[in-house]
Amino acid sequence: IAGSGNMIGAALLCTQAAFKTGCGYVGLISNKAALAPLATNLPEAIWIDENPTQFPKKTTAIAIGPGLGKSERSKTLLKLALKFNGPIVIDADGLNLLAANEELLKLLPKESILTPHLGELKRLIGTADSPEQLLEKQKEFSKKHGVYVIQKGPYSKLTTPNGDLYINSTGNSGMATAGMGDALTGVIGSFLAQGYSAVNAAMNGMYFHGLAGDYVAERNGKIGLLTTDVIKALPKVLNGL
């Protein structure tokens, strides 16, 4: 569930990343402006609807937020997603909507995966006097709400509902470009759809997303590294296991 206005690209990146990570069937809920770009650039995907009232029966996981916007329509879609009886990963405007609407935060299912960058994280859990203090607040948020939180950035940090901390070892500075988080959401959503537990989807998601970025950087350098380059490299690093 992604894309709105001039952010249709976010929806395409998220959807393509899900396919490239091994998801067999990906549907996109987005406004009608996404229909033509989707059919042209990713004909394997299915445009589902603009304002659905339910999800297709074969839905096994939901990824929501990239380029979603913060309109009333976006809020309605998030509310629908939070009521889904299955795993969910939430990013970008999905997180901003949670931060701005306490009633939505109360609907957050246990075992959800949240993928904020630093700004989104602070909107969600508040500011701190140091990175260490912020990480402690992130841990407490994970424990309080029973969710997994990935603080995106150099050495992304995953906190779990039982208070564990995992620090990612892959990725590089060339990945600080537009759309990387959208791709990560698609990767994690794909792993959830394939039956990975939430903790394994979150860990493998950030690890292989970063590994694909390292694969591209080793061959082409870090300057000019695009999200589409990383998405294309995902099958190489996964099939290379």
PDB file of C-alpha atoms in Angstrom:
ATOM      1  CA  ILE A   1       0.000   0.000   0.000  1.00  0.00           C
ATOM      2  CA  ALA A   2       2.043   2.916  -1.278  1.00  0.00           C
ATOM      3  CA  GLY A   3       2.353   5.916  -3.539  1.00  0.00           C
ATOM      4  CA  SER A   4       0.331   9.109  -3.941  1.00  0.00           C
ATOM      5  CA  GLY A   5       0.616  12.380  -5.836  1.00  0.00           C
ATOM      6  CA  ASN A   6       4.177  12.838  -7.030  1.00  0.00           C
ATOM      7  CA  MET A   7       5.444   9.846  -5.016  1.00  0.00           C
ATOM      8  CA  ILE A   8       4.329   7.050  -7.340  1.00  0.00           C
ATOM      9  CA  GLY A   9       7.982   6.031  -7.749  1.00  0.00           C
ATOM     10  CA  ALA A  10       8.053   4.932  -4.114  1.00  0.00           C
ATOM     11  CA  ALA A  11       5.252   2.463  -4.804  1.00  0.00           C
ATOM     12  CA  LEU A  12       7.070   1.028  -7.841  1.00  0.00           C
ATOM     13  CA  LEU A  13      10.352   0.620  -5.937  1.00  0.00           C
ATOM     14  CA  CYS A  14       8.647  -1.115  -3.020  1.00  0.00           C
ATOM     15  CA  THR A  15       6.703  -3.461  -5.313  1.00  0.00           C
ATOM     16  CA  GLN A  16       9.705  -4.353  -7.454  1.00  0.00           C
ATOM     17  CA  ALA A  17      11.879  -5.037  -4.392  1.00  0.00           C
ATOM     18  CA  ALA A  18       9.260  -7.492  -3.120  1.00  0.00           C
ATOM     19  CA  PHE A  19       9.371  -9.412  -6.404  1.00  0.00           C
ATOM     20  CA  LYS A  20      13.163  -9.372  -6.564  1.00  0.00           C
ATOM     21  CA  THR A  21      13.386 -10.844  -3.063  1.00  0.00           C
ATOM     22  CA  GLY A  22      11.385 -13.894  -4.074  1.00  0.00           C
ATOM     23  CA  CYS A  23       7.753 -12.913  -3.565  1.00  0.00           C
ATOM     24  CA  GLY A  24       5.679 -14.757  -6.171  1.00  0.00           C
ATOM     25  CA  TYR A  25       2.681 -12.458  -6.334  1.00  0.00           C
ATOM     26  CA  VAL A  26       2.569  -8.755  -5.489  1.00  0.00           C
ATOM     27  CA  GLY A  27      -0.444  -6.457  -5.581  1.00  0.00           C
ATOM     28  CA  LEU A  28      -0.336  -2.689  -5.256  1.00  0.00           C
ATOM     29  CA  ILE A  29      -2.966  -0.551  -3.598  1.00  0.00           C
ATOM     30  CA  SER A  30      -2.356   2.988  -4.848  1.00  0.00           C
ATOM     31  CA  ASN A  31      -4.159   5.788  -6.622  1.00  0.00           C
ATOM     32  CA  LYS A  32      -5.001   5.416 -10.303  1.00  0.00           C
ATOM     33  CA  ALA A  33      -2.017   7.539 -11.317  1.00  0.00           C
ATOM     34  CA  ALA A  34       0.124   4.472 -10.541  1.00  0.00           C
ATOM     35  CA  LEU A  35      -1.691   2.240 -13.016  1.00  0.00           C
ATOM     36  CA  ALA A  36       0.111   3.266 -16.230  1.00  0.00           C
ATOM     37  CA  PRO A  37       3.646   3.408 -14.713  1.00  0.00           C
ATOM     38  CA  LEU A  38       3.048   0.041 -13.057  1.00  0.00           C
ATOM     39  CA  ALA A  39       1.862  -1.612 -16.269  1.00  0.00           C
ATOM     40  CA  THR A  40       4.797  -0.130 -18.185  1.00  0.00           C
ATOM     41  CA  ASN A  41       7.619  -0.762 -15.713  1.00  0.00           C
ATOM     42  CA  LEU A  42       6.434  -3.766 -13.733  1.00  0.00           C
ATOM     43  CA  PRO A  43       3.823  -5.759 -15.685  1.00  0.00           C
ATOM     44  CA  GLU A  44       4.142  -8.673 -13.235  1.00  0.00           C
ATOM     45  CA  ALA A  45       2.436  -6.623 -10.523  1.00  0.00           C
ATOM     46  CA  ILE A  46      -1.306  -6.260 -10.054  1.00  0.00           C
ATOM     47  CA  TRP A  47      -2.973  -2.935  -9.324  1.00  0.00           C
ATOM     48  CA  ILE A  48      -5.679  -3.804  -6.821  1.00  0.00           C
ATOM     49  CA  ASP A  49      -7.678  -0.682  -6.064  1.00  0.00           C
ATOM     50  CA  GLU A  50      -7.518   2.923  -4.991  1.00  0.00           C
ATOM     51  CA  ASN A  51      -9.818   2.674  -1.947  1.00  0.00           C
ATOM     52  CA  PRO A  52     -10.289  -1.008  -1.061  1.00  0.00           C
ATOM     53  CA  THR A  53     -12.541  -2.184   1.749  1.00  0.00           C
ATOM     54  CA  GLN A  54     -10.777  -5.544   2.040  1.00  0.00           C
ATOM     55  CA  PHE A  55      -7.650  -7.333   0.831  1.00  0.00           C
ATOM     56  CA  PRO A  56      -7.424 -10.138  -1.769  1.00  0.00           C
ATOM     57  CA  LYS A  57      -7.969 -13.562  -0.191  1.00  0.00           C
ATOM     58  CA  LYS A  58      -4.464 -14.758  -1.023  1.00  0.00           C
ATOM     59  CA  THR A  59      -2.823 -11.869   0.884  1.00  0.00           C
ATOM     60  CA  THR A  60      -0.212 -13.243   3.301  1.00  0.00           C
ATOM     61  CA  ALA A  61       1.512  -9.996   4.363  1.00  0.00           C
ATOM     62  CA  ILE A  62       1.192  -6.227   3.995  1.00  0.00           C
ATOM     63  CA  ALA A  63       3.798  -3.522   3.424  1.00  0.00           C
ATOM     64  CA  ILE A  64       2.463   0.005   3.842  1.00  0.00           C
ATOM     65  CA  GLY A  65       3.756   3.564   3.822  1.00  0.00           C
ATOM     66  CA  PRO A  66       6.219   4.469   1.052  1.00  0.00           C
ATOM     67  CA  GLY A  67       5.002   7.671  -0.607  1.00  0.00           C
ATOM     68  CA  LEU A  68       1.574   7.181   0.955  1.00  0.00           C
ATOM     69  CA  GLY A  69       1.025  10.777   2.049  1.00  0.00           C
ATOM     70  CA  LYS A  70      -0.840  11.895   5.160  1.00  0.00           C
ATOM     71  CA  SER A  71      -4.306  12.551   3.740  1.00  0.00           C
ATOM     72  CA  GLU A  72      -7.563  11.236   5.191  1.00  0.00           C
ATOM     73  CA  ARG A  73      -7.505   8.537   2.493  1.00  0.00           C
ATOM     74  CA  SER A  74      -4.034   7.469   3.665  1.00  0.00           C
ATOM     75  CA  LYS A  75      -5.253   7.361   7.244  1.00  0.00           C
ATOM     76  CA  THR A  76      -8.214   5.161   6.218  1.00  0.00           C
ATOM     77  CA  LEU A  77      -5.884   2.770   4.359  1.00  0.00           C
ATOM     78  CA  LEU A  78      -3.572   2.514   7.369  1.00  0.00           C
ATOM     79  CA  LYS A  79      -6.518   1.785   9.650  1.00  0.00           C
ATOM     80  CA  LEU A  80      -7.596  -0.998   7.267  1.00  0.00           C
ATOM     81  CA  ALA A  81      -4.062  -2.428   7.213  1.00  0.00           C
ATOM     82  CA  LEU A  82      -3.764  -2.390  11.013  1.00  0.00           C
ATOM     83  CA  LYS A  83      -6.877  -4.571  11.198  1.00  0.00           C
ATOM     84  CA  PHE A  84      -5.374  -7.151   8.812  1.00  0.00           C
ATOM     85  CA  ASN A  85      -5.000 -10.535  10.480  1.00  0.00           C
ATOM     86  CA  GLY A  86      -1.435 -11.156   9.392  1.00  0.00           C
ATOM     87  CA  PRO A  87       2.119  -9.762   9.413  1.00  0.00           C
ATOM     88  CA  ILE A  88       2.735  -6.136   8.500  1.00  0.00           C
ATOM     89  CA  VAL A  89       5.699  -3.813   7.896  1.00  0.00           C
ATOM     90  CA  ILE A  90       5.142  -0.052   8.197  1.00  0.00           C
ATOM     91  CA  ASP A  91       7.361   2.686   6.768  1.00  0.00           C
ATOM     92  CA  ALA A  92       7.499   6.394   5.901  1.00  0.00           C
ATOM     93  CA  ASP A  93       4.103   8.149   6.008  1.00  0.00           C
ATOM     94  CA  GLY A  94       2.593   5.094   7.671  1.00  0.00           C
ATOM     95  CA  LEU A  95       4.883   5.871  10.612  1.00  0.00           C
ATOM     96  CA  ASN A  96       4.148   9.596  10.463  1.00  0.00           C
ATOM     97  CA  LEU A  97       0.427   8.839  10.647  1.00  0.00           C
ATOM     98  CA  LEU A  98       1.008   6.579  13.665  1.00  0.00           C
ATOM     99  CA  ALA A  99       2.995   9.333  15.371  1.00  0.00           C
ATOM    100  CA  ALA A 100       0.262  11.923  14.732  1.00  0.00           C
ATOM    101  CA  ASN A 101      -2.744   9.753  15.653  1.00  0.00           C
ATOM    102  CA  GLU A 102      -2.721   8.040  19.028  1.00  0.00           C
ATOM    103  CA  GLU A 103      -5.851   6.041  18.171  1.00  0.00           C
ATOM    104  CA  LEU A 104      -3.951   4.392  15.287  1.00  0.00           C
ATOM    105  CA  LEU A 105      -0.993   3.614  17.524  1.00  0.00           C
ATOM    106  CA  LYS A 106      -3.366   1.715  19.817  1.00  0.00           C
ATOM    107  CA  LEU A 107      -4.366  -0.492  16.855  1.00  0.00           C
ATOM    108  CA  LEU A 108      -0.753  -1.476  16.111  1.00  0.00           C
ATOM    109  CA  PRO A 109      -0.643  -5.308  16.024  1.00  0.00           C
ATOM    110  CA  LYS A 110       1.943  -7.175  18.085  1.00  0.00           C
ATOM    111  CA  GLU A 111       4.944  -8.377  16.039  1.00  0.00           C
ATOM    112  CA  SER A 112       4.592  -5.523  13.530  1.00  0.00           C
ATOM    113  CA  ILE A 113       7.829  -4.278  11.938  1.00  0.00           C
ATOM    114  CA  LEU A 114       8.455  -0.510  11.842  1.00  0.00           C
ATOM    115  CA  THR A 115      11.271   0.898   9.675  1.00  0.00           C
ATOM    116  CA  PRO A 116      11.843   4.577  10.567  1.00  0.00           C
ATOM    117  CA  HIS A 117      14.779   6.747   9.593  1.00  0.00           C
ATOM    118  CA  LEU A 118      16.061   9.041  12.328  1.00  0.00           C
ATOM    119  CA  GLY A 119      13.512  11.824  11.770  1.00  0.00           C
ATOM    120  CA  GLU A 120      10.558   9.427  11.679  1.00  0.00           C
ATOM    121  CA  LEU A 121      11.841   7.649  14.785  1.00  0.00           C
ATOM    122  CA  LYS A 122      12.003  10.888  16.767  1.00  0.00           C
ATOM    123  CA  ARG A 123       8.471  11.798  15.697  1.00  0.00           C
ATOM    124  CA  LEU A 124       7.358   8.388  16.895  1.00  0.00           C
ATOM    125  CA  ILE A 125       9.177   8.047  20.235  1.00  0.00           C
ATOM    126  CA  GLY A 126      10.393  11.575  21.002  1.00  0.00           C
ATOM    127  CA  THR A 127      13.833  13.172  21.026  1.00  0.00           C
ATOM    128  CA  ALA A 128      16.838  12.272  23.176  1.00  0.00           C
ATOM    129  CA  ASP A 129      20.049  13.896  24.398  1.00  0.00           C
ATOM    130  CA  SER A 130      22.318  11.328  22.752  1.00  0.00           C
ATOM    131  CA  PRO A 131      22.211   8.443  20.225  1.00  0.00           C
ATOM    132  CA  GLU A 132      22.590   6.023  23.132  1.00  0.00           C
ATOM    133  CA  GLN A 133      19.602   7.482  24.972  1.00  0.00           C
ATOM    134  CA  LEU A 134      17.541   7.393  21.762  1.00  0.00           C
ATOM    135  CA  LEU A 135      18.386   3.708  21.341  1.00  0.00           C
ATOM    136  CA  GLU A 136      17.225   3.013  24.895  1.00  0.00           C
ATOM    137  CA  LYS A 137      13.941   4.805  24.143  1.00  0.00           C
ATOM    138  CA  GLN A 138      13.618   2.730  20.967  1.00  0.00           C
ATOM    139  CA  LYS A 139      14.079  -0.458  23.032  1.00  0.00           C
ATOM    140  CA  GLU A 140      11.394   0.654  25.467  1.00  0.00           C
ATOM    141  CA  PHE A 141       9.001   1.452  22.608  1.00  0.00           C
ATOM    142  CA  SER A 142       9.547  -2.034  21.136  1.00  0.00           C
ATOM    143  CA  LYS A 143       8.880  -3.648  24.512  1.00  0.00           C
ATOM    144  CA  LYS A 144       5.855  -1.476  25.324  1.00  0.00           C
ATOM    145  CA  HIS A 145       4.075  -2.066  22.007  1.00  0.00           C
ATOM    146  CA  GLY A 146       5.397  -5.574  21.278  1.00  0.00           C
ATOM    147  CA  VAL A 147       6.871  -4.539  17.914  1.00  0.00           C
ATOM    148  CA  TYR A 148      10.149  -4.676  15.990  1.00  0.00           C
ATOM    149  CA  VAL A 149      11.765  -1.332  15.157  1.00  0.00           C
ATOM    150  CA  ILE A 150      14.590  -0.830  12.643  1.00  0.00           C
ATOM    151  CA  GLN A 151      16.380   2.487  13.074  1.00  0.00           C
ATOM    152  CA  LYS A 152      17.651   2.934   9.502  1.00  0.00           C
ATOM    153  CA  GLY A 153      21.054   4.445   8.856  1.00  0.00           C
ATOM    154  CA  PRO A 154      24.720   3.473   9.086  1.00  0.00           C
ATOM    155  CA  TYR A 155      24.682   0.121  10.914  1.00  0.00           C
ATOM    156  CA  SER A 156      20.890  -0.071  11.170  1.00  0.00           C
ATOM    157  CA  LYS A 157      19.687  -1.023  14.638  1.00  0.00           C
ATOM    158  CA  LEU A 158      16.853  -3.487  15.238  1.00  0.00           C
ATOM    159  CA  THR A 159      15.113  -3.623  18.617  1.00  0.00           C
ATOM    160  CA  THR A 160      12.709  -6.419  19.559  1.00  0.00           C
ATOM    161  CA  PRO A 161       9.699  -6.869  21.869  1.00  0.00           C
ATOM    162  CA  ASN A 162      11.841  -8.742  24.400  1.00  0.00           C
ATOM    163  CA  GLY A 163      14.497  -6.026  24.509  1.00  0.00           C
ATOM    164  CA  ASP A 164      17.132  -7.587  22.242  1.00  0.00           C
ATOM    165  CA  LEU A 165      19.264  -5.416  19.968  1.00  0.00           C
ATOM    166  CA  TYR A 166      20.667  -6.423  16.569  1.00  0.00           C
ATOM    167  CA  ILE A 167      23.102  -4.187  14.667  1.00  0.00           C
ATOM    168  CA  ASN A 168      23.381  -4.696  10.921  1.00  0.00           C
ATOM    169  CA  SER A 169      26.828  -5.197   9.373  1.00  0.00           C
ATOM    170  CA  THR A 170      26.040  -4.503   5.710  1.00  0.00           C
ATOM    171  CA  GLY A 171      25.383  -1.355   3.676  1.00  0.00           C
ATOM    172  CA  ASN A 172      27.436   1.692   2.743  1.00  0.00           C
ATOM    173  CA  SER A 173      27.255   5.487   2.429  1.00  0.00           C
ATOM    174  CA  GLY A 174      26.382   5.280  -1.263  1.00  0.00           C
ATOM    175  CA  MET A 175      22.962   4.016  -0.198  1.00  0.00           C
ATOM    176  CA  ALA A 176      21.992   7.410   1.247  1.00  0.00           C
ATOM    177  CA  THR A 177      19.893   8.150  -1.835  1.00  0.00           C
ATOM    178  CA  ALA A 178      16.179   8.497  -2.516  1.00  0.00           C
ATOM    179  CA  GLY A 179      14.048   5.373  -2.406  1.00  0.00           C
ATOM    180  CA  MET A 180      16.335   3.052  -0.409  1.00  0.00           C
ATOM    181  CA  GLY A 181      13.849   2.830   2.452  1.00  0.00           C
ATOM    182  CA  ASP A 182      11.023   2.085   0.013  1.00  0.00           C
ATOM    183  CA  ALA A 183      13.014  -0.878  -1.300  1.00  0.00           C
ATOM    184  CA  LEU A 184      13.751  -2.118   2.227  1.00  0.00           C
ATOM    185  CA  THR A 185      10.025  -2.107   3.001  1.00  0.00           C
ATOM    186  CA  GLY A 186       9.394  -4.250  -0.067  1.00  0.00           C
ATOM    187  CA  VAL A 187      12.164  -6.668   0.904  1.00  0.00           C
ATOM    188  CA  ILE A 188      10.856  -7.128   4.450  1.00  0.00           C
ATOM    189  CA  GLY A 189       7.270  -7.427   3.218  1.00  0.00           C
ATOM    190  CA  SER A 190       8.400 -10.120   0.782  1.00  0.00           C
ATOM    191  CA  PHE A 191      10.097 -12.141   3.519  1.00  0.00           C
ATOM    192  CA  LEU A 192       6.985 -11.855   5.702  1.00  0.00           C
ATOM    193  CA  ALA A 193       4.826 -13.050   2.799  1.00  0.00           C
ATOM    194  CA  GLN A 194       7.093 -16.065   2.367  1.00  0.00           C
ATOM    195  CA  GLY A 195       6.535 -17.127   5.959  1.00  0.00           C
ATOM    196  CA  TYR A 196       9.580 -15.726   7.750  1.00  0.00           C
ATOM    197  CA  SER A 197       8.985 -14.864  11.401  1.00  0.00           C
ATOM    198  CA  ALA A 198       8.958 -11.131  12.129  1.00  0.00           C
ATOM    199  CA  VAL A 199      12.430 -11.170  13.681  1.00  0.00           C
ATOM    200  CA  ASN A 200      13.904 -13.133  10.765  1.00  0.00           C
ATOM    201  CA  ALA A 201      12.155 -10.950   8.171  1.00  0.00           C
ATOM    202  CA  ALA A 202      13.521  -7.823   9.855  1.00  0.00           C
ATOM    203  CA  MET A 203      17.067  -9.168  10.270  1.00  0.00           C
ATOM    204  CA  ASN A 204      17.310 -10.724   6.814  1.00  0.00           C
ATOM    205  CA  GLY A 205      15.626  -7.701   5.262  1.00  0.00           C
ATOM    206  CA  MET A 206      18.159  -5.162   6.470  1.00  0.00           C
ATOM    207  CA  TYR A 207      21.068  -7.570   5.955  1.00  0.00           C
ATOM    208  CA  PHE A 208      20.378  -8.506   2.329  1.00  0.00           C
ATOM    209  CA  HIS A 209      19.248  -4.998   1.388  1.00  0.00           C
ATOM    210  CA  GLY A 210      22.633  -3.747   2.621  1.00  0.00           C
ATOM    211  CA  LEU A 211      24.478  -6.667   1.022  1.00  0.00           C
ATOM    212  CA  ALA A 212      22.966  -5.841  -2.371  1.00  0.00           C
ATOM    213  CA  GLY A 213      24.139  -2.253  -1.884  1.00  0.00           C
ATOM    214  CA  ASP A 214      27.647  -3.485  -1.074  1.00  0.00           C
ATOM    215  CA  TYR A 215      27.609  -5.737  -4.137  1.00  0.00           C
ATOM    216  CA  VAL A 216      26.853  -2.753  -6.390  1.00  0.00           C
ATOM    217  CA  ALA A 217      29.353  -0.468  -4.623  1.00  0.00           C
ATOM    218  CA  GLU A 218      32.174  -2.991  -4.999  1.00  0.00           C
ATOM    219  CA  ARG A 219      31.600  -3.102  -8.759  1.00  0.00           C
ATOM    220  CA  ASN A 220      30.561   0.450  -9.624  1.00  0.00           C
ATOM    221  CA  GLY A 221      31.640   2.579  -6.658  1.00  0.00           C
ATOM    222  CA  LYS A 222      29.455   4.461  -4.204  1.00  0.00           C
ATOM    223  CA  ILE A 223      28.885   7.636  -6.229  1.00  0.00           C
ATOM    224  CA  GLY A 224      25.738   7.360  -8.334  1.00  0.00           C
ATOM    225  CA  LEU A 225      24.453   4.263  -6.553  1.00  0.00           C
ATOM    226  CA  LEU A 226      20.679   4.142  -7.133  1.00  0.00           C
ATOM    227  CA  THR A 227      17.897   2.232  -5.431  1.00  0.00           C
ATOM    228  CA  THR A 228      17.088   0.513  -8.732  1.00  0.00           C
ATOM    229  CA  ASP A 229      20.699  -0.758  -8.845  1.00  0.00           C
ATOM    230  CA  VAL A 230      20.263  -2.300  -5.395  1.00  0.00           C
ATOM    231  CA  ILE A 231      16.925  -3.884  -6.318  1.00  0.00           C
ATOM    232  CA  LYS A 232      18.466  -5.471  -9.427  1.00  0.00           C
ATOM    233  CA  ALA A 233      21.279  -6.917  -7.305  1.00  0.00           C
ATOM    234  CA  LEU A 234      18.974  -8.551  -4.751  1.00  0.00           C
ATOM    235  CA  PRO A 235      18.574 -11.858  -6.687  1.00  0.00           C
ATOM    236  CA  LYS A 236      22.369 -12.071  -7.105  1.00  0.00           C
ATOM    237  CA  VAL A 237      23.105 -11.865  -3.381  1.00  0.00           C
ATOM    238  CA  LEU A 238      20.205 -14.178  -2.462  1.00  0.00           C
ATOM    239  CA  ASN A 239      21.019 -16.783  -5.117  1.00  0.00           C
ATOM    240  CA  GLY A 240      24.682 -16.582  -4.154  1.00  0.00           C
ATOM    241  CA  LEU A 241      24.036 -18.161  -0.739  1.00  0.00           C
TER     242      LEU A 241
END
